[in-house]
Structure formats: structure tokens, C-alpha cells
Amino acid sequence: MRFHADLHIHSKYSRACSKDSDLEHLTWWARRKGVTLMGTGDLTHPVWFERLRESLVPAEPGLFRLRDELDREVSRTLPPGLASGTVRFMLSTEVSTVYSRGERTRKIHHLVYMPDFEAAAAFNRRLGRAGDLEADGRPVLRLDSRDLLEITLGSGQGAYLVPAHVWTPWFGVFGSKSGFDTVEECYGDLSRHIFALETGLSSDPAMNRRVSGLDRYRLVSHSDAHSPPMVARETTVFETDLDYFAVMEALRTGSGYAGTVEFFPEEGKYHLDGHRKCGVRMDPRETRRRGGVCPVCSRPLTVGVLSRVEDLADRPDGTRPDGDPGFRSLVPLPEIVGEILGVGSKSKKVLNEVDSLTAALGPELAILQELPVGDIARHSPALAEAVDRLRRGEVIRDPGYDGTFGTIGFFKPGELERINASATPALF
């Protein structure tokens, strides 16, 4: 079967995460978005781990589902067309390691996956010796990346690790502030056990494929959602059985791995270089011309993902290895509706309109990718035009930098007014 997976999320026990980040809300939003397989996130946190044990029951091999009584409560609050969507969970967590190597402080984030609760418990026992697992759902441990990988592999058959958002300046394995130039440098003699890399919001596969040393890795994308509505802003697509081990094998071999759904990388908050406090944003060429120094405060710029890719690239733009399944770049539906209505994407007005759209047309990912534009036009001609442009990649890009998200737009001044004036009354 073909399905979307979002395997990097956080619970309410992670810092700066929504109090609604629980299993019920995550299931609700997965159905609304059209995601079949979710990570649990935060399996290292003792309270969340017990919640997972209480609320999930075994489903397909290595996967779990909500208990029937909880699932019925979730389904009761969804429109009929969305209520029956299949949602499964894979035991997962993100771990932050902070350590010294090569006379530098390294701060690297990793995604870890476990095939069952017994393996997860063994993993937690060993990690507990390296730091406080109760302090944060994403624990910060003074542990070498190589040693974390060893602990992961020793926790149970099928446990595996994926480096998280690999280009992020502060916490990516290739990050400009504290990372490495190769996977092998980071994970040493165990690097052969790494077979997938998470690209992060500020890069896409096209950027990654400029580095020939990454050809052997499957490139995955996930939301890193800190609140349930952010689920599925990026996903990985599989064509496999719904099965933990089938997903792992697809990532290991490429068979059954069907590519990713991505942010436009310019929307990520570390795409270009710059200084947020100084309001300075630069592309790589300008950064190099200025020696990496901010022209306002004369301090080093935060070097973003595009510059870091340029540093390591040994291929031109447009390179695509044989067998690479490709990707699609999307914009979350609330952001598109917000532009059309002229209000923020999190406003009540936008939320109400998106509720109406998904109730009438189906899950968000299907609306953005598959639904005929004519069907969308019957509800909103402006939305139909935006989706048509989105599918063609005809968007207006304002890149993010130094922790500031970029924006992706669809309409130039006056265009929306002309579209609305020529349309018959619709949803909005």
C-alpha cells in the first residue's frame, strides 16, 4: 500500500511543545491531514512512556494503534469521511547529544526508532545512565553520537537511528556551528549502520543530491511537529506493507521508498545566512564576499543550510541519481487559505475554512496533491488557482534565515481581487 509517514514529532513533555500534543490529538490531526504512520515521539520520557504503554495496543508487526475506546472518541469528533482513516504509531524519539570531539563542541540531534516496548525500555535504561530523562521529552545527553548509535543497535533487533535535520546550523550532523563534513566522521566505525538521513525543513532532496557522498542514503522528511496542527508539513512516502520492518527495509534498500513531501526549502528558518537581530539576510555568495561577518554588528553570521550545502557540494544543481524517486514541494493548506483571506494562518477564520474544506473534500494532503482542480474550484476559485500554481511550482519565495521562517506566496498585488471578481460565489 502507498501511505504517508510522519516519524518525527514531539509530545507535550518536550520543551516548547503544545499541551495538546497527546496521542488523541495526534491521531485526530493525522486523519485530517491524511497521514497513516506516525512516530510517537519522546519515548525516553518516563511519564510519556507509561502513557504510550497504557494507550496503545499492538497492530501490525512493530506498530501500534490507539485503544478502541480512545479511537472511538477521536472518530466521534471528525467528519464521516475522515473518521475512519487508518493511523498507526511507531515508537520513536529524538535525542540531543552534546560532547567534545576534534577540539570542538558537537551538538547533534538524532531520531531513534524501536520495534517494541521491551527494546524501548532497554534503550531507556542505558540512556538513563548518561543524563536526566525526566527533564525534557527530547533529552540532552553528554554522549558521543557514535556511542548513542551503539546503544540503539544494542537495544533490540530492528532498532535503528536516523540523523535528524542534518543541515541545521546548531544541531545537524552537517551543521555549520557544531557538525561534521561526513556521516563517517560523526558515527565512526558504526557509520555503516546509518542508511537514512532527515533533510530538515530548510533543505530538500535536490539540494542534498549535490553531495555525491549522500547517494547511498535514503532522504526522509518529517514535520518535527511541536503541536498537532503541524503534523504532515513534511512526510515520507512508502509503498510497502504497513509494518515496522517493511518500512525499515525500504529505507535500507530503497525498495518501497517512494520519496518525500517537502516544504519549499526557502520557507525553512535556516535556509539563508544572516543575523535575525540585525535584520541582515544574505545568500552564500554575499556571505563569502563579506568574510562571514555581519555588516551591522561585525560578528559572525549564522551560516545557513544553502551555504553549508555549497561548501560540501561536488555536483551542479539538477543532479538526480539513478533510481531516486523524487519529491513534491507543498505549502500547508492553512497558509494558502490565510493568504487568500488576508489573515494569519492560525486565525479562527482560517481554521473554520479549513475545517469546511477537509469535511467537503477530504484530507489535506489529498487536496494539495491529487484532487482535481475543478473539484476545488467549486468551493473556492482562488484556492483552486493557488493549488494549481503550487503543483506547477509557481510560487513567490521569501527565504528564511537565522531562526526566522521564510514565506511562500501565490498571488501578486491585485491578482486575488481579479480572481474573486470573476468567480461565482463559493465557499470563500
Tab-separated table of C-alpha atoms in Angstrom:
chain	number	residue	atom	x	y	z
A	1	MET	CA	0.000	0.000	0.000
A	2	ARG	CA	1.028	3.619	-0.525
A	3	PHE	CA	0.980	5.830	2.570
A	4	HIS	CA	2.405	8.952	4.172
A	5	ALA	CA	4.563	8.660	7.297
A	6	ASP	CA	5.472	11.423	9.742
A	7	LEU	CA	8.063	9.909	12.066
A	8	HIS	CA	9.454	12.979	13.847
A	9	ILE	CA	7.055	14.588	16.300
A	10	HIS	CA	7.070	15.622	19.967
A	11	SER	CA	4.754	15.107	22.910
A	12	LYS	CA	3.623	17.645	25.486
A	13	TYR	CA	6.582	16.567	27.610
A	14	SER	CA	9.085	18.230	25.275
A	15	ARG	CA	10.025	21.837	25.883
A	16	ALA	CA	8.181	24.485	23.878
A	17	CYS	CA	5.535	21.984	22.765
A	18	SER	CA	1.767	22.234	22.901
A	19	LYS	CA	-0.167	20.822	25.838
A	20	ASP	CA	-2.390	19.213	23.170
A	21	SER	CA	0.473	17.057	21.908
A	22	ASP	CA	-1.058	13.805	23.130
A	23	LEU	CA	-1.993	10.620	21.295
A	24	GLU	CA	-5.633	11.554	20.798
A	25	HIS	CA	-4.897	14.938	19.237
A	26	LEU	CA	-2.075	13.499	17.122
A	27	THR	CA	-4.420	10.812	15.801
A	28	TRP	CA	-7.118	13.400	15.047
A	29	TRP	CA	-4.720	15.558	13.055
A	30	ALA	CA	-3.136	12.602	11.276
A	31	ARG	CA	-6.582	11.682	9.931
A	32	ARG	CA	-7.321	15.282	8.999
A	33	LYS	CA	-4.029	15.555	7.135
A	34	GLY	CA	-4.003	12.095	5.540
A	35	VAL	CA	-1.074	10.520	7.419
A	36	THR	CA	-1.161	6.779	8.064
A	37	LEU	CA	2.013	6.183	10.093
A	38	MET	CA	3.093	8.447	12.964
A	39	GLY	CA	6.045	8.464	15.308
A	40	THR	CA	5.150	8.541	18.987
A	41	GLY	CA	7.998	10.893	19.810
A	42	ASP	CA	9.612	11.214	23.239
A	43	LEU	CA	9.674	7.529	24.208
A	44	THR	CA	12.563	8.322	26.572
A	45	HIS	CA	10.371	10.440	28.861
A	46	PRO	CA	9.145	8.252	31.760
A	47	VAL	CA	5.648	9.737	32.010
A	48	TRP	CA	5.056	9.707	28.250
A	49	PHE	CA	6.462	6.175	28.017
A	50	GLU	CA	3.870	4.962	30.522
A	51	ARG	CA	1.163	6.834	28.652
A	52	LEU	CA	2.214	5.027	25.473
A	53	ARG	CA	2.028	1.662	27.234
A	54	GLU	CA	-1.441	2.445	28.578
A	55	SER	CA	-2.963	3.906	25.413
A	56	LEU	CA	-1.510	1.847	22.563
A	57	VAL	CA	-2.129	-1.761	21.620
A	58	PRO	CA	-0.221	-3.912	19.107
A	59	ALA	CA	-1.334	-3.728	15.483
A	60	GLU	CA	0.796	-4.833	12.532
A	61	PRO	CA	4.373	-6.077	13.226
A	62	GLY	CA	6.233	-3.415	15.201
A	63	LEU	CA	3.336	-0.932	15.007
A	64	PHE	CA	0.630	0.179	17.434
A	65	ARG	CA	-2.812	1.788	17.385
A	66	LEU	CA	-4.962	3.632	19.887
A	67	ARG	CA	-7.092	1.522	22.199
A	68	ASP	CA	-10.625	1.097	20.863
A	69	GLU	CA	-12.293	3.370	23.412
A	70	LEU	CA	-9.822	6.194	22.741
A	71	ASP	CA	-10.085	5.731	18.994
A	72	ARG	CA	-13.868	5.961	19.131
A	73	GLU	CA	-13.609	9.275	20.984
A	74	VAL	CA	-11.310	10.657	18.287
A	75	SER	CA	-13.505	9.411	15.443
A	76	ARG	CA	-16.620	10.917	17.021
A	77	THR	CA	-15.265	14.453	16.519
A	78	LEU	CA	-14.285	14.068	12.842
A	79	PRO	CA	-16.455	14.317	9.714
A	80	PRO	CA	-17.544	10.881	8.429
A	81	GLY	CA	-15.136	10.950	5.510
A	82	LEU	CA	-12.139	11.407	7.794
A	83	ALA	CA	-13.174	9.426	10.866
A	84	SER	CA	-12.238	6.009	9.536
A	85	GLY	CA	-8.708	6.769	8.375
A	86	THR	CA	-6.070	4.249	9.439
A	87	VAL	CA	-3.473	5.644	11.862
A	88	ARG	CA	-0.626	3.594	13.265
A	89	PHE	CA	2.228	4.537	15.614
A	90	MET	CA	5.903	3.627	15.587
A	91	LEU	CA	7.884	4.002	18.818
A	92	SER	CA	10.268	6.915	18.303
A	93	THR	CA	12.209	9.684	19.975
A	94	GLU	CA	14.672	12.493	19.280
A	95	VAL	CA	17.880	12.620	21.311
A	96	SER	CA	20.278	15.564	21.561
A	97	THR	CA	23.932	14.678	22.188
A	98	VAL	CA	26.425	17.305	23.367
A	99	TYR	CA	30.104	16.372	23.543
A	100	SER	CA	33.617	17.393	22.524
A	101	ARG	CA	35.385	15.918	19.501
A	102	GLY	CA	38.249	17.302	17.462
A	103	GLU	CA	38.659	20.307	19.788
A	104	ARG	CA	35.079	21.412	19.078
A	105	THR	CA	31.824	21.133	20.930
A	106	ARG	CA	29.413	18.962	18.966
A	107	LYS	CA	25.637	19.261	19.326
A	108	ILE	CA	23.891	16.662	17.202
A	109	HIS	CA	20.223	15.590	17.100
A	110	HIS	CA	19.243	12.024	16.238
A	111	LEU	CA	15.976	10.170	15.581
A	112	VAL	CA	15.736	6.721	17.182
A	113	TYR	CA	13.158	4.015	16.400
A	114	MET	CA	12.287	0.918	18.421
A	115	PRO	CA	10.329	-2.181	17.285
A	116	ASP	CA	8.630	-2.895	20.640
A	117	PHE	CA	8.288	-1.703	24.224
A	118	GLU	CA	10.870	-4.169	25.511
A	119	ALA	CA	13.561	-2.745	23.229
A	120	ALA	CA	12.476	0.800	24.124
A	121	ALA	CA	12.715	0.040	27.844
A	122	ALA	CA	16.223	-1.392	27.386
A	123	PHE	CA	17.205	1.731	25.433
A	124	ASN	CA	15.845	3.998	28.174
A	125	ARG	CA	17.672	2.122	30.932
A	126	ARG	CA	21.013	2.602	29.213
A	127	LEU	CA	20.339	6.230	28.303
A	128	GLY	CA	19.327	6.978	31.884
A	129	ARG	CA	22.938	6.455	32.921
A	130	ALA	CA	24.009	9.308	30.630
A	131	GLY	CA	21.581	12.006	31.786
A	132	ASP	CA	18.201	13.025	33.164
A	133	LEU	CA	15.405	11.621	31.015
A	134	GLU	CA	12.672	13.388	33.004
A	135	ALA	CA	13.865	16.920	32.260
A	136	ASP	CA	12.757	17.018	28.608
A	137	GLY	CA	10.982	14.774	26.132
A	138	ARG	CA	13.961	15.355	23.848
A	139	PRO	CA	16.758	14.552	26.317
A	140	VAL	CA	20.094	16.375	26.169
A	141	LEU	CA	22.867	13.914	26.957
A	142	ARG	CA	26.637	14.193	27.254
A	143	LEU	CA	27.146	11.262	24.965
A	144	ASP	CA	29.112	10.824	21.746
A	145	SER	CA	26.963	10.265	18.630
A	146	ARG	CA	28.799	7.025	17.936
A	147	ASP	CA	28.011	5.759	21.437
A	148	LEU	CA	24.324	6.654	21.083
A	149	LEU	CA	24.231	4.611	17.883
A	150	GLU	CA	25.853	1.687	19.694
A	151	ILE	CA	23.250	1.853	22.475
A	152	THR	CA	20.478	1.998	19.871
A	153	LEU	CA	21.720	-1.046	17.981
A	154	GLY	CA	22.157	-2.985	21.216
A	155	SER	CA	18.604	-2.341	22.411
A	156	GLY	CA	16.827	-4.885	20.210
A	157	GLN	CA	16.649	-6.452	16.769
A	158	GLY	CA	15.367	-3.809	14.358
A	159	ALA	CA	16.237	-0.719	16.419
A	160	TYR	CA	17.757	1.973	14.196
A	161	LEU	CA	18.922	5.605	14.152
A	162	VAL	CA	18.449	8.379	11.594
A	163	PRO	CA	20.415	11.651	11.907
A	164	ALA	CA	17.866	14.458	12.356
A	165	HIS	CA	17.570	17.641	10.204
A	166	VAL	CA	21.137	17.083	9.080
A	167	TRP	CA	21.913	20.605	7.794
A	168	THR	CA	20.530	22.673	10.703
A	169	PRO	CA	23.373	25.029	11.786
A	170	TRP	CA	23.234	24.357	15.515
A	171	PHE	CA	22.182	20.717	15.773
A	172	GLY	CA	22.625	18.920	12.432
A	173	VAL	CA	25.301	16.363	11.628
A	174	PHE	CA	26.459	18.668	8.798
A	175	GLY	CA	25.554	21.895	10.624
A	176	SER	CA	27.831	24.909	10.258
A	177	LYS	CA	28.107	25.529	14.010
A	178	SER	CA	28.854	22.131	15.510
A	179	GLY	CA	28.645	19.425	12.871
A	180	PHE	CA	30.898	17.291	10.690
A	181	ASP	CA	31.644	17.067	6.963
A	182	THR	CA	30.668	13.389	6.621
A	183	VAL	CA	28.488	10.798	8.321
A	184	GLU	CA	31.601	8.678	8.809
A	185	GLU	CA	33.288	11.389	10.879
A	186	CYS	CA	30.284	11.573	13.183
A	187	TYR	CA	29.490	7.877	13.729
A	188	GLY	CA	32.925	6.362	13.205
A	189	ASP	CA	33.213	2.587	12.916
A	190	LEU	CA	29.407	2.181	13.206
A	191	SER	CA	28.527	4.548	10.352
A	192	ARG	CA	27.656	1.585	8.097
A	193	HIS	CA	24.510	1.197	10.215
A	194	ILE	CA	23.216	4.618	9.077
A	195	PHE	CA	21.063	4.228	5.964
A	196	ALA	CA	18.746	7.260	6.022
A	197	LEU	CA	19.094	11.000	6.685
A	198	GLU	CA	16.405	13.533	7.573
A	199	THR	CA	16.794	16.575	5.314
A	200	GLY	CA	15.017	19.107	7.576
A	201	LEU	CA	12.726	21.975	6.638
A	202	SER	CA	15.461	24.210	5.188
A	203	SER	CA	16.720	21.760	2.563
A	204	ASP	CA	15.161	19.421	0.014
A	205	PRO	CA	16.443	16.320	-1.802
A	206	ALA	CA	17.608	18.353	-4.806
A	207	MET	CA	20.000	20.258	-2.560
A	208	ASN	CA	21.203	17.100	-0.827
A	209	ARG	CA	21.861	15.284	-4.091
A	210	ARG	CA	24.530	17.849	-4.939
A	211	VAL	CA	26.723	15.958	-2.435
A	212	SER	CA	27.703	12.653	-4.031
A	213	GLY	CA	28.683	11.167	-0.676
A	214	LEU	CA	24.984	11.095	0.274
A	215	ASP	CA	23.899	8.898	-2.628
A	216	ARG	CA	23.784	5.751	-0.535
A	217	TYR	CA	21.327	7.228	1.964
A	218	ARG	CA	17.553	7.408	1.699
A	219	LEU	CA	16.452	11.010	2.291
A	220	VAL	CA	13.490	11.257	4.650
A	221	SER	CA	11.359	14.233	5.646
A	222	HIS	CA	9.121	14.634	8.676
A	223	SER	CA	7.327	17.507	10.387
A	224	ASP	CA	9.258	17.807	13.678
A	225	ALA	CA	5.844	18.912	14.925
A	226	HIS	CA	5.758	20.722	18.265
A	227	SER	CA	1.956	20.901	18.104
A	228	PRO	CA	-0.585	18.586	16.428
A	229	PRO	CA	-1.639	21.034	13.658
A	230	MET	CA	1.955	20.962	12.379
A	231	VAL	CA	1.739	17.236	11.622
A	232	ALA	CA	2.478	16.411	7.951
A	233	ARG	CA	4.089	19.689	6.958
A	234	GLU	CA	6.689	17.219	5.644
A	235	THR	CA	6.236	13.459	5.183
A	236	THR	CA	7.969	10.406	3.748
A	237	VAL	CA	6.002	8.248	1.311
A	238	PHE	CA	6.201	4.458	1.317
A	239	GLU	CA	4.811	1.733	-0.919
A	240	THR	CA	5.144	-1.228	1.433
A	241	ASP	CA	3.102	-3.293	3.812
A	242	LEU	CA	2.092	-1.335	6.886
A	243	ASP	CA	4.810	-2.895	9.024
A	244	TYR	CA	7.742	-1.512	11.076
A	245	PHE	CA	10.231	-3.891	9.489
A	246	ALA	CA	8.958	-3.252	5.964
A	247	VAL	CA	9.473	0.488	6.477
A	248	MET	CA	12.964	-0.092	7.859
A	249	GLU	CA	13.850	-2.352	4.929
A	250	ALA	CA	12.529	0.227	2.448
A	251	LEU	CA	14.872	2.794	3.964
A	252	ARG	CA	17.741	0.346	3.984
A	253	THR	CA	17.376	-0.851	0.378
A	254	GLY	CA	15.241	1.757	-1.402
A	255	SER	CA	12.638	-0.833	-2.418
A	256	GLY	CA	9.282	0.561	-1.284
A	257	TYR	CA	10.672	4.027	-0.547
A	258	ALA	CA	8.605	6.398	-2.706
A	259	GLY	CA	10.126	9.807	-1.936
A	260	THR	CA	9.061	12.729	0.209
A	261	VAL	CA	6.677	15.638	0.588
A	262	GLU	CA	8.683	18.763	1.388
A	263	PHE	CA	8.488	22.347	2.494
A	264	PHE	CA	9.861	24.648	-0.127
A	265	PRO	CA	13.316	24.931	1.493
A	266	GLU	CA	13.149	28.729	1.399
A	267	GLU	CA	10.354	28.513	3.971
A	268	GLY	CA	12.666	26.839	6.486
A	269	LYS	CA	14.112	29.085	9.161
A	270	TYR	CA	17.771	28.397	8.386
A	271	HIS	CA	17.816	28.448	4.585
A	272	LEU	CA	19.959	31.560	4.007
A	273	ASP	CA	22.705	33.158	6.119
A	274	GLY	CA	22.138	36.133	8.343
A	275	HIS	CA	21.563	37.819	11.684
A	276	ARG	CA	17.985	37.995	12.898
A	277	LYS	CA	18.685	40.715	15.487
A	278	CYS	CA	20.361	42.891	12.894
A	279	GLY	CA	17.818	42.217	10.158
A	280	VAL	CA	20.604	41.001	7.868
A	281	ARG	CA	19.964	38.228	5.323
A	282	MET	CA	22.477	37.050	2.717
A	283	ASP	CA	22.922	34.417	0.060
A	284	PRO	CA	26.119	32.307	0.113
A	285	ARG	CA	27.962	34.465	-2.411
A	286	GLU	CA	27.420	37.632	-0.390
A	287	THR	CA	28.392	35.858	2.830
A	288	ARG	CA	31.702	34.784	1.315
A	289	ARG	CA	32.340	38.268	-0.078
A	290	ARG	CA	31.938	39.710	3.422
A	291	GLY	CA	34.033	37.019	5.070
A	292	GLY	CA	31.072	35.618	7.004
A	293	VAL	CA	30.795	38.799	9.104
A	294	CYS	CA	27.605	40.749	9.785
A	295	PRO	CA	27.865	44.279	8.295
A	296	VAL	CA	25.819	45.729	11.176
A	297	CYS	CA	27.399	44.253	14.331
A	298	SER	CA	30.647	42.811	12.883
A	299	ARG	CA	30.006	39.425	14.495
A	300	PRO	CA	29.970	36.080	12.645
A	301	LEU	CA	26.769	35.418	10.710
A	302	THR	CA	24.667	32.320	11.298
A	303	VAL	CA	25.607	30.328	8.218
A	304	GLY	CA	22.507	28.622	6.869
A	305	VAL	CA	21.741	25.430	5.022
A	306	LEU	CA	22.231	26.672	1.463
A	307	SER	CA	25.753	27.887	2.257
A	308	ARG	CA	26.630	24.653	4.003
A	309	VAL	CA	25.418	22.607	1.034
A	310	GLU	CA	27.544	24.799	-1.232
A	311	ASP	CA	30.558	24.068	0.979
A	312	LEU	CA	30.211	20.300	0.625
A	313	ALA	CA	28.698	20.024	-2.876
A	314	ASP	CA	30.681	18.324	-5.623
A	315	ARG	CA	27.889	18.369	-8.236
A	316	PRO	CA	25.859	21.025	-10.045
A	317	ASP	CA	22.203	21.796	-9.410
A	318	GLY	CA	19.798	19.354	-11.011
A	319	THR	CA	21.768	16.165	-10.384
A	320	ARG	CA	19.498	13.196	-9.732
A	321	PRO	CA	20.999	9.738	-9.093
A	322	ASP	CA	19.536	6.730	-10.883
A	323	GLY	CA	16.572	5.272	-9.027
A	324	ASP	CA	15.908	8.383	-6.966
A	325	PRO	CA	12.093	8.605	-6.569
A	326	GLY	CA	11.959	12.393	-6.371
A	327	PHE	CA	9.828	14.620	-4.157
A	328	ARG	CA	6.985	17.140	-4.124
A	329	SER	CA	7.089	20.573	-2.511
A	330	LEU	CA	3.877	21.711	-0.814
A	331	VAL	CA	2.611	24.540	1.355
A	332	PRO	CA	0.303	23.725	4.303
A	333	LEU	CA	-3.343	24.364	3.460
A	334	PRO	CA	-3.884	26.909	6.299
A	335	GLU	CA	-1.076	29.067	4.913
A	336	ILE	CA	-2.697	29.138	1.472
A	337	VAL	CA	-6.132	29.914	2.922
A	338	GLY	CA	-4.585	32.609	5.142
A	339	GLU	CA	-3.129	34.388	2.114
A	340	ILE	CA	-6.475	34.219	0.305
A	341	LEU	CA	-8.372	35.610	3.310
A	342	GLY	CA	-5.676	38.121	4.225
A	343	VAL	CA	-5.306	36.870	7.804
A	344	GLY	CA	-2.857	34.735	9.783
A	345	SER	CA	-2.745	31.012	9.090
A	346	LYS	CA	-3.593	30.236	12.738
A	347	SER	CA	-6.580	32.585	12.925
A	348	LYS	CA	-10.021	31.255	13.799
A	349	LYS	CA	-11.334	32.328	10.408
A	350	VAL	CA	-8.732	30.202	8.618
A	351	LEU	CA	-9.282	27.230	10.924
A	352	ASN	CA	-13.020	27.321	10.226
A	353	GLU	CA	-12.496	27.469	6.461
A	354	VAL	CA	-10.018	24.587	6.513
A	355	ASP	CA	-12.455	22.553	8.620
A	356	SER	CA	-15.106	23.131	5.951
A	357	LEU	CA	-12.751	22.275	3.099
A	358	THR	CA	-11.487	18.999	4.580
A	359	ALA	CA	-15.008	17.950	5.573
A	360	ALA	CA	-16.161	18.500	1.989
A	361	LEU	CA	-13.072	17.459	0.005
A	362	GLY	CA	-11.086	15.028	2.167
A	363	PRO	CA	-7.654	15.051	3.844
A	364	GLU	CA	-5.336	17.995	3.351
A	365	LEU	CA	-2.562	16.075	1.559
A	366	ALA	CA	-5.069	14.754	-0.975
A	367	ILE	CA	-6.435	18.260	-1.602
A	368	LEU	CA	-2.960	19.635	-2.239
A	369	GLN	CA	-1.690	16.778	-4.414
A	370	GLU	CA	-4.421	14.704	-6.002
A	371	LEU	CA	-7.867	16.262	-6.054
A	372	PRO	CA	-8.823	17.664	-9.491
A	373	VAL	CA	-8.526	21.428	-9.538
A	374	GLY	CA	-12.065	21.658	-10.894
A	375	ASP	CA	-13.417	19.982	-7.742
A	376	ILE	CA	-11.568	22.531	-5.595
A	377	ALA	CA	-12.843	25.416	-7.755
A	378	ARG	CA	-16.443	24.571	-6.893
A	379	HIS	CA	-15.601	25.523	-3.295
A	380	SER	CA	-13.072	28.280	-3.921
A	381	PRO	CA	-11.762	29.521	-7.292
A	382	ALA	CA	-8.911	31.324	-5.536
A	383	LEU	CA	-7.844	28.169	-3.728
A	384	ALA	CA	-8.054	26.185	-6.962
A	385	GLU	CA	-5.768	28.702	-8.657
A	386	ALA	CA	-3.309	28.587	-5.740
A	387	VAL	CA	-3.220	24.775	-5.729
A	388	ASP	CA	-2.715	24.720	-9.493
A	389	ARG	CA	0.240	27.081	-9.132
A	390	LEU	CA	1.570	25.052	-6.216
A	391	ARG	CA	1.577	21.851	-8.266
A	392	ARG	CA	3.493	23.647	-11.020
A	393	GLY	CA	5.964	25.156	-8.530
A	394	GLU	CA	4.946	28.695	-9.474
A	395	VAL	CA	5.279	30.300	-6.060
A	396	ILE	CA	6.717	33.511	-4.609
A	397	ARG	CA	9.622	32.763	-2.266
A	398	ASP	CA	10.856	34.929	0.611
A	399	PRO	CA	13.635	32.853	2.248
A	400	GLY	CA	14.090	32.286	5.975
A	401	TYR	CA	17.338	32.843	7.889
A	402	ASP	CA	18.837	32.649	11.404
A	403	GLY	CA	15.761	31.170	13.083
A	404	THR	CA	13.195	33.183	11.104
A	405	PHE	CA	10.797	31.195	8.923
A	406	GLY	CA	10.520	32.251	5.310
A	407	THR	CA	7.227	32.606	3.466
A	408	ILE	CA	5.814	31.127	0.282
A	409	GLY	CA	3.144	33.117	-1.518
A	410	PHE	CA	0.972	32.664	-4.587
A	411	PHE	CA	-0.539	35.972	-5.653
A	412	LYS	CA	0.886	39.306	-6.728
A	413	PRO	CA	-0.904	42.515	-5.687
A	414	GLY	CA	-4.306	42.756	-7.333
A	415	GLU	CA	-4.476	39.154	-8.580
A	416	LEU	CA	-6.780	37.877	-5.853
A	417	GLU	CA	-9.212	40.706	-6.392
A	418	ARG	CA	-9.410	39.900	-10.121
A	419	ILE	CA	-9.915	36.168	-9.485
A	420	ASN	CA	-12.625	36.783	-6.922
A	421	ALA	CA	-14.372	39.375	-9.090
A	422	SER	CA	-14.666	36.970	-11.993
A	423	ALA	CA	-15.807	33.979	-9.918
A	424	THR	CA	-19.269	32.867	-8.939
A	425	PRO	CA	-19.948	32.843	-5.181
A	426	ALA	CA	-18.263	29.912	-3.470
A	427	LEU	CA	-17.101	28.847	-0.011
A	428	PHE	CA	-14.883	31.899	0.325
